[in-house]
Amino acid sequence: MKSIVPILTVVAAIVVIWYGAAVWMNSQWALDQAGRAEVELSFGELVTDTLSQERPRLPAPHQVVAELWDSTVGKSITSKRSLVFHGWITLSATLLGFAFGTGMGILLAVGIVHSRAMDMGVMPWAIASQTIPILAIAPMIIVVLSSLGVTGIIPKAIISAYLSFFPVVVGMVKGLRSPAHMDLDLMHTYSASRNQTFWKLRMPASMPYLFASLKVGIAAALVGTIVGELPTGAIRGLGARMLSGSYYGQTVQIWSALIAAAILAALLVGIIGIIQRNTLKRMGMAQ
Amino acid sequence: MSKKPVIEANALDLTFETNDGPVQALKGVDLAIEKGEFVSFIGPSGCGKTTFLRCIAGLEKPTGGSLTVNGMTPDEARKERAYGYVFQAAGLYPWRTIAGNVRLPLEIMGYPKSEHAERVEKVLSLVDLEGFGKKFPWQLSGGMQQRASIARALAFDADILLMDEPFGALDEIVRDHLNEQLLELWARTEKTIAFVTHSIPEAVYLSTKIVVMSPRPGRITDIIDSPLPKERPLDIRDTKEFLDVAHRVREGLREGHSYD
């Protein structure tokens, strides 16, 4: 556990900076209020006030933590005020989109590696697709799909897949092409079919690349889902929590949804890391 | 003994088209390899010895002349599983155990599952790797990995073993040991072996026939039938016969070099 010291050091630094910023950013409002009430604030009173406002510009860490605690442990998970409830809405769309994006990414990569036409034809479009701002395209996807009668989890999952397929394509193309000439020649001397070469050589060789891509992909999938929830007036999901927070100036709510999303992303990436370690170990490829 | 050569090349040419123009890798190669021979190809880099081996394996396409393996084209021979190929590096697949790597050709060629374990065990013992089947390649030394790759080439019933500088990356002590083992294995299995090397002692020690090649264009300058007996302890390398052959190989190599 040698890594715990540097991690805690960084966390402590962030918390200190955060508190400092909260005092600084919220002091104007506190001073205005005091001015209107014609009272003088001592420095201690000012700090206390800036860290306990109801709608601060920047909520203090302990306010966010309290809100997180209250909206996860403190609420029934079926409640509309529960972050677990909203988190699950976002998570389910993320997982669906991630599965869809990963599947599509792998299929595209297989096509690109095996067909020169696809290599020339698909890759530029895959790259171009990622240069379009997702914020611009997300509402269109949702509007188009809902006019086709597709609503609910599917449109969000598609946006999430749109972001997550790309790292998988790039990683898998590289991974499927990673076998050395000699490895391929060996297959050739056995008169192996393309199918056999794929399943016995290219696919296993690409595993380390796949997992690296999946880690990027699942984080992208989560971002995609949240973006899909933001501009569409969704009422459920972490994105909707952030949006409604911003409507009502509930900065504490925005920040707690933000932190919840970050924790969720860390958990997802962590889970993939564990699967990666176990799989590669079982394959004999762990270092 | 019917004297139909196992491998026969007549006026074999191979020209690579490169960006700097055509490169003649092989020119007018005539060679016949009989069944059960141990033939070494020796020469400086660029002399086409590996290219010739790859032609036999059907990994390169000759541009002229004829080449037959067991009376067939190299491609047909490959489909008939005529040969096993051992590369310069062991090239074991890291996600497969040693047994899994040796089993690979059996799986691809569709040998019945019931035979796999027995065959794997048999060839692993041929290369002195009994008990290492469950290890992964990275758990073995370089020499052991190369032995496993030889086992892999022996796992199916190929009569010909094509070896492309298989011990080139190993240190001399390991190399001596593997050379000894290879001769033993050759005697026991009666395979025909074509062996590429750039080491004169290795070529002379192993071979019944030594093919000396020279570069630009790649061609055969000398073919030496070794007078050494089949039974060869390592210290045969200090005998006069051995040194005479080595001398002739060296002369052949020098002649090739004076060309340019």
Coordinates of C-alpha atoms in Angstrom, one line a residue:
Chain A
M1 CA 0.0 0.0 0.0
K2 CA 2.8 2.4 -0.8
S3 CA 0.6 4.2 -3.2
I4 CA -1.8 5.3 -0.5
V5 CA 0.5 8.1 0.8
P6 CA 0.8 10.0 -2.5
I7 CA -2.9 9.6 -3.1
L8 CA -3.8 11.0 0.3
T9 CA -1.4 13.9 -0.2
V10 CA -3.0 14.9 -3.5
V11 CA -6.5 14.5 -2.0
A12 CA -5.5 16.7 1.0
A13 CA -4.1 19.3 -1.3
I14 CA -7.3 19.3 -3.4
V15 CA -9.5 19.7 -0.2
V16 CA -7.3 22.6 1.0
I17 CA -7.5 24.4 -2.3
W18 CA -11.2 23.7 -2.5
Y19 CA -11.9 25.2 0.9
G20 CA -9.8 28.2 0.1
A21 CA -11.7 28.7 -3.2
A22 CA -15.1 28.2 -1.5
V23 CA -14.3 31.0 1.0
W24 CA -13.0 33.3 -1.7
M25 CA -15.8 32.7 -4.2
N26 CA -18.7 32.8 -1.6
S27 CA -17.4 35.8 0.4
Q28 CA -18.9 38.4 -2.0
W29 CA -22.4 37.2 -1.3
A30 CA -21.8 37.0 2.4
L31 CA -20.3 40.5 2.5
D32 CA -23.3 41.9 0.4
Q33 CA -25.7 40.3 2.8
A34 CA -23.9 41.7 5.8
G35 CA -23.8 45.1 4.1
R36 CA -27.5 45.1 3.6
A37 CA -28.1 44.1 7.2
E38 CA -25.6 46.8 8.2
V39 CA -23.5 44.5 10.3
E40 CA -19.7 44.0 10.4
L41 CA -18.5 40.5 9.8
S42 CA -15.4 39.3 11.6
F43 CA -13.1 37.1 9.6
G44 CA -14.2 34.1 11.6
E45 CA -17.9 34.9 10.9
L46 CA -17.2 35.4 7.2
V47 CA -15.5 32.0 6.9
T48 CA -18.3 30.3 8.8
D49 CA -20.9 31.9 6.5
T50 CA -19.1 31.2 3.3
L51 CA -18.9 27.5 4.2
S52 CA -22.5 27.1 5.1
Q53 CA -24.5 29.0 2.5
E54 CA -27.6 27.3 1.1
R55 CA -26.8 28.2 -2.5
P56 CA -23.1 29.0 -2.6
R57 CA -21.3 29.7 -5.8
L58 CA -18.9 26.9 -4.8
P59 CA -20.1 24.5 -2.1
A60 CA -17.6 23.5 0.4
P61 CA -16.4 19.8 0.4
H62 CA -18.3 19.0 3.7
Q63 CA -21.6 20.3 2.2
V64 CA -21.1 18.1 -0.9
V65 CA -20.3 15.1 1.3
A66 CA -23.3 15.7 3.5
E67 CA -25.5 16.0 0.5
L68 CA -24.0 12.9 -1.0
W69 CA -24.6 11.0 2.2
D70 CA -28.1 12.3 2.6
S71 CA -29.1 11.5 -1.0
T72 CA -27.7 8.0 -1.0
V73 CA -27.9 6.5 2.5
G74 CA -30.5 8.9 3.8
K75 CA -33.1 8.3 1.1
S76 CA -35.0 5.3 0.0
I77 CA -33.5 4.1 -3.2
T78 CA -36.8 4.4 -5.0
S79 CA -37.1 8.0 -4.1
K80 CA -36.8 10.7 -6.8
R81 CA -34.3 12.5 -4.5
S82 CA -32.1 9.5 -4.1
L83 CA -28.8 9.6 -6.0
V84 CA -28.7 5.8 -6.0
F85 CA -32.0 5.9 -8.0
H86 CA -30.6 8.5 -10.5
G87 CA -27.2 6.7 -10.6
W88 CA -28.9 3.5 -11.6
I89 CA -30.8 5.2 -14.4
T90 CA -27.5 6.5 -15.7
L91 CA -25.6 3.3 -15.1
S92 CA -28.1 1.1 -16.9
A93 CA -28.0 3.3 -20.0
T94 CA -24.2 3.5 -19.7
L95 CA -23.8 -0.3 -19.5
L96 CA -26.2 -0.9 -22.4
G97 CA -24.4 1.8 -24.5
F98 CA -21.0 0.4 -23.6
A99 CA -22.0 -3.1 -24.5
F100 CA -23.4 -1.9 -27.8
G101 CA -20.4 0.4 -28.5
T102 CA -17.9 -2.3 -27.6
G103 CA -19.6 -4.9 -29.8
M104 CA -19.8 -2.5 -32.7
G105 CA -16.2 -1.4 -32.1
I106 CA -14.9 -5.0 -32.2
L107 CA -17.0 -5.8 -35.3
L108 CA -15.7 -2.8 -37.1
A109 CA -12.1 -3.6 -36.1
V110 CA -12.5 -7.1 -37.4
G111 CA -13.8 -5.8 -40.7
I112 CA -11.1 -3.2 -40.9
V113 CA -8.3 -5.8 -40.3
H114 CA -9.7 -8.3 -42.8
S115 CA -10.9 -6.0 -45.6
R116 CA -8.8 -3.4 -47.3
A117 CA -11.9 -1.6 -48.5
M118 CA -13.2 -1.2 -45.0
D119 CA -9.8 -0.1 -43.8
M120 CA -9.8 2.7 -46.3
G121 CA -13.5 3.4 -46.0
V122 CA -14.5 3.1 -42.4
M123 CA -11.5 4.5 -40.4
P124 CA -11.8 8.1 -41.7
W125 CA -15.5 8.1 -40.8
A126 CA -14.8 6.7 -37.4
I127 CA -12.3 9.5 -36.8
A128 CA -14.6 12.1 -38.3
S129 CA -17.4 10.9 -36.0
Q130 CA -15.4 11.8 -33.0
T131 CA -14.6 15.4 -34.1
I132 CA -18.3 16.3 -34.0
P133 CA -19.2 17.8 -30.6
I134 CA -21.3 15.3 -28.9
L135 CA -23.3 18.1 -27.2
A136 CA -24.4 19.2 -30.6
I137 CA -25.5 15.9 -31.9
A138 CA -27.0 14.4 -28.7
P139 CA -30.3 16.4 -28.9
M140 CA -30.7 15.6 -32.5
I141 CA -30.3 11.9 -31.9
I142 CA -32.9 12.1 -29.1
V143 CA -35.4 14.1 -31.2
V144 CA -35.0 11.9 -34.3
L145 CA -35.4 8.8 -32.3
S146 CA -38.4 10.0 -30.3
S147 CA -40.1 11.0 -33.5
L148 CA -39.6 7.3 -34.5
G149 CA -41.2 6.3 -31.3
V150 CA -37.9 5.3 -29.6
T151 CA -37.6 6.8 -26.1
G152 CA -36.4 5.9 -22.7
I153 CA -33.0 4.2 -22.2
I154 CA -32.3 3.4 -25.9
P155 CA -31.5 7.0 -27.2
K156 CA -29.1 7.6 -24.3
A157 CA -27.5 4.3 -24.8
I158 CA -26.9 5.1 -28.5
I159 CA -25.2 8.4 -27.6
S160 CA -23.1 6.5 -25.1
A161 CA -22.2 3.9 -27.7
Y162 CA -21.3 6.7 -30.1
L163 CA -18.6 7.8 -27.7
S164 CA -17.4 4.4 -26.5
F165 CA -17.1 2.5 -29.8
F166 CA -14.2 4.7 -31.0
P167 CA -11.5 3.7 -28.5
V168 CA -12.5 0.1 -29.0
V169 CA -12.1 0.3 -32.8
V170 CA -8.7 2.0 -32.5
G171 CA -7.4 -0.4 -29.9
M172 CA -8.7 -3.5 -31.5
V173 CA -7.4 -2.6 -34.9
K174 CA -4.0 -2.2 -33.4
G175 CA -4.4 -5.4 -31.3
L176 CA -5.6 -7.6 -34.1
R177 CA -2.6 -6.4 -36.1
S178 CA -0.2 -6.9 -33.3
P179 CA 1.0 -10.5 -34.2
A180 CA 4.5 -10.4 -35.6
H181 CA 5.2 -11.6 -39.2
M182 CA 6.7 -14.7 -37.8
D183 CA 3.5 -15.6 -35.8
L184 CA 1.5 -15.2 -39.0
D185 CA 4.0 -17.2 -41.1
L186 CA 3.7 -20.0 -38.6
M187 CA 0.0 -20.1 -39.1
H188 CA 0.6 -20.0 -42.9
T189 CA 2.9 -23.1 -42.7
Y190 CA 0.0 -24.9 -41.0
S191 CA -2.3 -23.8 -43.9
A192 CA -4.5 -22.3 -41.2
S193 CA -7.7 -20.7 -42.5
R194 CA -8.5 -17.0 -41.8
N195 CA -10.9 -18.1 -39.2
Q196 CA -8.3 -20.2 -37.4
T197 CA -5.8 -17.4 -37.6
F198 CA -8.3 -15.0 -36.2
W199 CA -9.4 -17.1 -33.2
K200 CA -6.1 -18.7 -32.4
L201 CA -3.8 -15.8 -33.0
R202 CA -5.3 -12.4 -33.7
M203 CA -8.0 -12.5 -31.0
P204 CA -5.9 -13.6 -28.1
A205 CA -3.0 -11.3 -29.1
S206 CA -5.4 -8.4 -29.1
M207 CA -6.6 -8.9 -25.5
P208 CA -4.2 -6.4 -23.7
Y209 CA -5.2 -3.8 -26.3
L210 CA -8.9 -4.6 -25.8
F211 CA -8.8 -4.0 -22.1
A212 CA -6.9 -0.7 -22.4
S213 CA -9.6 0.4 -24.9
L214 CA -12.4 -0.8 -22.6
K215 CA -11.2 1.4 -19.8
V216 CA -11.3 4.5 -22.0
G217 CA -14.5 3.3 -23.5
I218 CA -16.5 2.8 -20.3
A219 CA -15.6 6.2 -19.1
A220 CA -16.6 7.7 -22.4
A221 CA -19.9 5.7 -22.3
L222 CA -20.7 7.3 -18.9
V223 CA -20.0 10.8 -20.2
G224 CA -22.1 10.0 -23.3
T225 CA -25.1 9.0 -21.1
I226 CA -24.8 12.1 -18.9
V227 CA -24.6 14.3 -22.0
G228 CA -27.6 12.5 -23.4
E229 CA -29.5 13.4 -20.2
L230 CA -28.5 17.0 -20.1
P231 CA -30.1 18.8 -23.1
T232 CA -33.3 16.8 -23.3
G233 CA -35.2 17.8 -20.3
A234 CA -34.7 14.3 -18.8
I235 CA -36.1 14.1 -15.3
R236 CA -34.2 11.1 -14.2
G237 CA -30.4 10.3 -14.2
L238 CA -27.3 12.0 -12.9
G239 CA -27.4 14.4 -15.9
A240 CA -30.9 15.4 -15.1
R241 CA -29.9 16.0 -11.4
M242 CA -27.2 18.3 -12.6
L243 CA -29.6 20.1 -15.0
S244 CA -32.3 20.6 -12.4
G245 CA -29.7 21.7 -9.9
S246 CA -28.6 24.4 -12.3
Y247 CA -32.3 25.5 -12.9
Y248 CA -32.8 26.1 -9.3
G249 CA -29.3 27.3 -8.4
Q250 CA -28.8 24.2 -6.3
T251 CA -25.1 24.1 -6.6
V252 CA -24.7 21.6 -3.8
Q253 CA -27.0 19.2 -5.8
I254 CA -24.9 19.8 -9.0
W255 CA -21.7 19.1 -7.2
S256 CA -22.9 16.0 -5.5
A257 CA -24.2 14.6 -8.8
L258 CA -20.9 15.5 -10.3
I259 CA -19.0 13.7 -7.6
A260 CA -21.4 10.7 -7.8
A261 CA -20.7 10.5 -11.5
A262 CA -16.9 10.6 -10.9
I263 CA -17.2 7.9 -8.3
L264 CA -19.3 5.8 -10.7
A265 CA -16.7 6.2 -13.4
A266 CA -13.9 5.3 -11.1
L267 CA -15.8 2.1 -10.0
L268 CA -16.5 1.1 -13.6
V269 CA -12.9 1.6 -14.7
G270 CA -11.8 -0.2 -11.5
I271 CA -14.0 -3.2 -12.3
I272 CA -12.6 -3.4 -15.8
G273 CA -9.1 -3.3 -14.3
I274 CA -9.9 -6.2 -12.1
I275 CA -11.4 -8.2 -15.0
Q276 CA -8.3 -7.3 -17.0
R277 CA -5.9 -8.5 -14.4
N278 CA -7.7 -11.8 -13.9
T279 CA -8.2 -12.5 -17.6
L280 CA -4.6 -11.7 -18.5
K281 CA -3.3 -13.7 -15.6
R282 CA -5.4 -16.7 -16.6
M283 CA -4.0 -16.3 -20.1
G284 CA -0.5 -16.3 -18.8
M285 CA 0.1 -12.8 -20.2
A286 CA 0.2 -10.9 -16.9
Q287 CA 3.6 -9.5 -16.0
Chain B
M1 CA 16.2 -47.2 -51.7
S2 CA 14.4 -45.3 -54.4
K3 CA 16.4 -42.2 -55.1
K4 CA 13.7 -39.6 -55.7
P5 CA 14.8 -36.5 -53.9
V6 CA 12.6 -35.1 -51.2
I7 CA 13.4 -31.5 -52.2
E8 CA 14.5 -30.7 -55.7
A9 CA 15.3 -27.2 -57.1
N10 CA 16.1 -26.6 -60.7
A11 CA 17.4 -23.3 -61.9
L12 CA 15.4 -21.6 -59.2
D13 CA 15.2 -17.8 -59.4
L14 CA 13.6 -15.3 -57.1
T15 CA 13.5 -11.6 -57.7
F16 CA 12.0 -9.2 -55.1
E17 CA 10.5 -6.0 -56.5
T18 CA 11.5 -3.3 -54.1
N19 CA 11.2 0.5 -54.2
D20 CA 14.9 0.6 -55.2
G21 CA 14.3 -1.7 -58.1
P22 CA 14.4 -5.5 -58.4
V23 CA 16.7 -7.4 -56.0
Q24 CA 17.7 -10.9 -57.1
A25 CA 17.5 -13.0 -54.0
L26 CA 18.1 -16.3 -55.7
K27 CA 19.7 -17.1 -59.0
G28 CA 20.0 -20.4 -60.7
V29 CA 19.8 -22.6 -57.6
D30 CA 20.1 -26.3 -58.4
L31 CA 19.8 -28.6 -55.4
A32 CA 18.5 -32.1 -54.6
I33 CA 18.0 -33.2 -51.0
E34 CA 17.5 -36.9 -50.4
K35 CA 15.4 -38.4 -47.8
G36 CA 16.9 -38.5 -44.3
E37 CA 19.7 -36.0 -45.1
F38 CA 20.7 -33.2 -42.8
V39 CA 21.4 -30.3 -45.1
S40 CA 22.9 -27.0 -43.8
F41 CA 22.7 -23.8 -45.7
I42 CA 25.5 -21.4 -44.8
G43 CA 26.5 -18.0 -46.1
P44 CA 26.7 -14.3 -45.2
S45 CA 23.5 -12.4 -44.7
G46 CA 21.7 -11.6 -48.0
C47 CA 22.9 -14.8 -49.7
G48 CA 19.3 -16.1 -49.9
K49 CA 19.6 -19.1 -47.5
T50 CA 16.6 -18.1 -45.5
T51 CA 14.7 -17.1 -48.7
F52 CA 15.4 -20.5 -50.2
L53 CA 14.0 -22.2 -47.0
R54 CA 11.0 -19.9 -47.2
C55 CA 10.5 -21.0 -50.8
I56 CA 10.5 -24.6 -49.8
A57 CA 7.8 -23.7 -47.2
G58 CA 5.8 -21.8 -49.7
L59 CA 6.2 -18.6 -47.8
E60 CA 7.9 -17.0 -50.8
K61 CA 7.0 -17.6 -54.5
P62 CA 9.9 -18.3 -56.8
T63 CA 9.9 -16.2 -60.0
G64 CA 11.6 -18.8 -62.2
G65 CA 12.8 -22.4 -62.3
S66 CA 11.1 -25.3 -60.6
L67 CA 10.9 -26.5 -57.0
T68 CA 9.3 -29.6 -55.8
V69 CA 8.8 -31.0 -52.3
N70 CA 7.9 -34.7 -52.1
G71 CA 7.2 -34.4 -55.9
M72 CA 4.6 -31.6 -55.3
T73 CA 4.6 -27.9 -55.4
P74 CA 5.5 -26.2 -52.1
D75 CA 1.9 -25.1 -51.6
E76 CA 0.6 -28.6 -52.2
A77 CA 3.2 -30.0 -49.9
R78 CA 2.3 -27.6 -47.2
K79 CA -1.3 -28.7 -47.4
E80 CA -0.1 -32.3 -47.1
R81 CA 1.7 -31.3 -43.9
A82 CA 5.0 -32.2 -45.5
Y83 CA 7.1 -30.1 -43.2
G84 CA 7.5 -28.4 -39.9
Y85 CA 9.1 -25.0 -39.7
V86 CA 11.2 -23.7 -36.9
F87 CA 11.8 -19.9 -36.9
Q88 CA 14.8 -17.8 -35.7
A89 CA 12.9 -17.0 -32.5
A90 CA 10.9 -19.5 -30.7
G91 CA 7.7 -17.6 -31.5
L92 CA 5.6 -19.4 -28.9
Y93 CA 2.2 -17.8 -28.3
P94 CA 2.5 -16.2 -24.8
W95 CA -1.1 -17.0 -23.9
R96 CA -0.7 -20.7 -24.4
T97 CA 1.2 -23.0 -22.1
I98 CA 4.0 -25.0 -23.6
A99 CA 1.7 -28.0 -24.1
G100 CA -0.9 -25.6 -25.6
N101 CA 1.7 -24.3 -28.1
V102 CA 2.7 -27.7 -29.1
R103 CA -0.9 -28.6 -29.5
L104 CA -1.6 -25.6 -31.8
P105 CA -0.7 -27.3 -35.1
L106 CA -2.8 -30.4 -34.1
E107 CA -5.8 -28.2 -33.4
I108 CA -5.4 -26.4 -36.7
M109 CA -4.8 -29.5 -38.8
G110 CA -7.8 -31.2 -37.2
Y111 CA -6.1 -34.1 -35.4
P112 CA -8.6 -36.0 -33.3
K113 CA -8.7 -34.6 -29.7
S114 CA -8.0 -38.0 -28.3
E115 CA -4.5 -38.0 -29.8
H116 CA -3.5 -34.5 -28.6
A117 CA -2.3 -35.3 -25.1
E118 CA -0.3 -38.4 -26.3
R119 CA 1.4 -36.6 -29.1
V120 CA 2.3 -33.6 -27.0
E121 CA 3.8 -35.7 -24.4
K122 CA 5.8 -37.7 -26.9
V123 CA 7.4 -34.7 -28.6
L124 CA 8.0 -32.9 -25.4
S125 CA 10.0 -35.9 -24.2
L126 CA 11.8 -35.9 -27.6
V127 CA 13.2 -32.4 -26.8
D128 CA 13.7 -33.2 -23.1
L129 CA 10.9 -31.0 -21.8
E130 CA 8.9 -33.6 -19.9
G131 CA 6.9 -32.0 -17.1
F132 CA 7.1 -28.5 -18.6
G133 CA 3.8 -28.7 -20.5
K134 CA 1.9 -26.6 -17.9
K135 CA 4.4 -23.8 -17.8
F136 CA 3.9 -20.6 -19.8
P137 CA 6.7 -19.6 -22.3
W138 CA 8.0 -16.7 -20.2
Q139 CA 8.7 -19.2 -17.4
L140 CA 11.2 -21.0 -19.6
S141 CA 14.8 -20.1 -20.6
G142 CA 15.5 -19.1 -24.2
G143 CA 17.0 -22.5 -25.0
M144 CA 14.0 -24.3 -23.5
Q145 CA 11.6 -22.1 -25.5
Q146 CA 13.5 -23.0 -28.7
R147 CA 13.3 -26.7 -27.9
A148 CA 9.5 -26.2 -27.3
S149 CA 9.2 -24.6 -30.7
I150 CA 11.0 -27.7 -32.2
A151 CA 8.6 -29.9 -30.4
R152 CA 5.8 -27.9 -32.0
A153 CA 7.2 -28.5 -35.4
L154 CA 7.5 -32.3 -34.7
A155 CA 4.0 -32.6 -33.2
F156 CA 2.4 -33.5 -36.5
D157 CA 3.7 -36.1 -38.9
A158 CA 5.9 -34.0 -41.1
D159 CA 8.9 -35.8 -42.7
I160 CA 10.8 -32.6 -43.3
L161 CA 12.0 -30.2 -40.7
L162 CA 12.9 -26.7 -42.0
M163 CA 15.0 -24.8 -39.5
D164 CA 15.9 -21.1 -40.0
E165 CA 18.8 -20.3 -37.7
P166 CA 17.0 -21.8 -34.8
F167 CA 19.9 -21.4 -32.3
G168 CA 21.2 -18.1 -33.7
A169 CA 20.1 -16.1 -30.6
L170 CA 21.4 -18.5 -28.0
D171 CA 24.8 -18.5 -26.3
E172 CA 27.4 -21.0 -27.4
I173 CA 27.1 -23.4 -24.5
V174 CA 23.4 -23.8 -24.9
R175 CA 23.9 -24.0 -28.6
D176 CA 26.4 -26.9 -28.4
H177 CA 24.0 -28.7 -26.1
L178 CA 21.0 -28.2 -28.5
N179 CA 23.1 -29.2 -31.5
E180 CA 23.9 -32.5 -29.8
Q181 CA 20.2 -33.0 -28.9
L182 CA 19.2 -32.2 -32.5
L183 CA 21.5 -34.8 -33.9
E184 CA 20.1 -37.3 -31.5
L185 CA 16.6 -36.4 -32.4
W186 CA 17.4 -36.6 -36.1
A187 CA 18.8 -40.1 -35.7
R188 CA 15.8 -41.2 -33.8
T189 CA 13.1 -39.7 -36.0
E190 CA 14.8 -40.1 -39.4
K191 CA 13.5 -36.8 -40.6
T192 CA 15.0 -34.8 -43.5
I193 CA 16.3 -31.6 -42.1
A194 CA 17.1 -28.4 -43.9
F195 CA 19.0 -26.1 -41.5
V196 CA 20.0 -22.5 -42.1
T197 CA 22.9 -21.2 -40.1
H198 CA 25.8 -18.7 -40.2
S199 CA 28.1 -20.7 -38.0
I200 CA 30.7 -22.8 -39.7
P201 CA 31.2 -25.3 -36.8
E202 CA 27.5 -25.7 -36.4
A203 CA 27.0 -26.5 -40.1
V204 CA 29.9 -28.9 -40.2
Y205 CA 29.0 -30.6 -36.9
L206 CA 25.4 -31.2 -37.9
S207 CA 25.2 -31.9 -41.6
T208 CA 25.5 -34.7 -44.0
K209 CA 25.6 -32.1 -46.7
I210 CA 26.7 -28.4 -46.5
V211 CA 25.4 -25.9 -49.0
V212 CA 27.6 -22.8 -49.2
M213 CA 25.9 -19.8 -50.6
S214 CA 27.0 -16.2 -51.5
P215 CA 25.1 -13.0 -52.0
R216 CA 24.3 -10.6 -54.8
P217 CA 22.7 -12.5 -56.4
G218 CA 22.0 -15.3 -53.9
R219 CA 23.5 -18.5 -55.3
I220 CA 25.1 -21.8 -54.4
T221 CA 28.9 -21.7 -54.6
D222 CA 29.7 -25.1 -53.2
I223 CA 28.0 -28.3 -52.1
I224 CA 30.0 -30.4 -49.7
D225 CA 29.0 -34.0 -48.8
S226 CA 30.4 -34.5 -45.3
P227 CA 32.8 -37.4 -44.8
L228 CA 32.0 -37.4 -41.1
P229 CA 30.4 -40.5 -39.6
K230 CA 26.7 -40.4 -38.5
E231 CA 27.7 -40.9 -34.9
R232 CA 29.1 -37.5 -33.8
P233 CA 30.3 -36.7 -30.2
L234 CA 31.0 -33.0 -29.6
D235 CA 34.8 -33.6 -29.6
I236 CA 34.6 -34.7 -33.3
R237 CA 35.1 -31.0 -33.9
D238 CA 38.8 -31.5 -33.0
T239 CA 39.5 -34.2 -35.6
K240 CA 41.3 -33.6 -38.9
E241 CA 38.2 -34.5 -41.0
F242 CA 36.1 -32.0 -39.3
L243 CA 38.7 -29.2 -39.7
D244 CA 39.2 -30.1 -43.3
V245 CA 35.5 -29.7 -44.0
A246 CA 35.4 -26.5 -42.0
H247 CA 38.3 -25.2 -44.1
R248 CA 36.5 -26.0 -47.3
V249 CA 33.4 -24.2 -46.1
R250 CA 35.5 -21.2 -45.2
E251 CA 37.2 -21.2 -48.6
G252 CA 33.8 -21.4 -50.2
L253 CA 32.6 -18.4 -48.2
R254 CA 35.7 -16.4 -49.0
E255 CA 35.3 -17.1 -52.7
G256 CA 31.8 -15.8 -52.6
H257 CA 33.0 -12.6 -50.9
S258 CA 35.7 -11.8 -53.4
Y259 CA 33.0 -11.5 -55.9
D260 CA 32.2 -7.9 -54.9

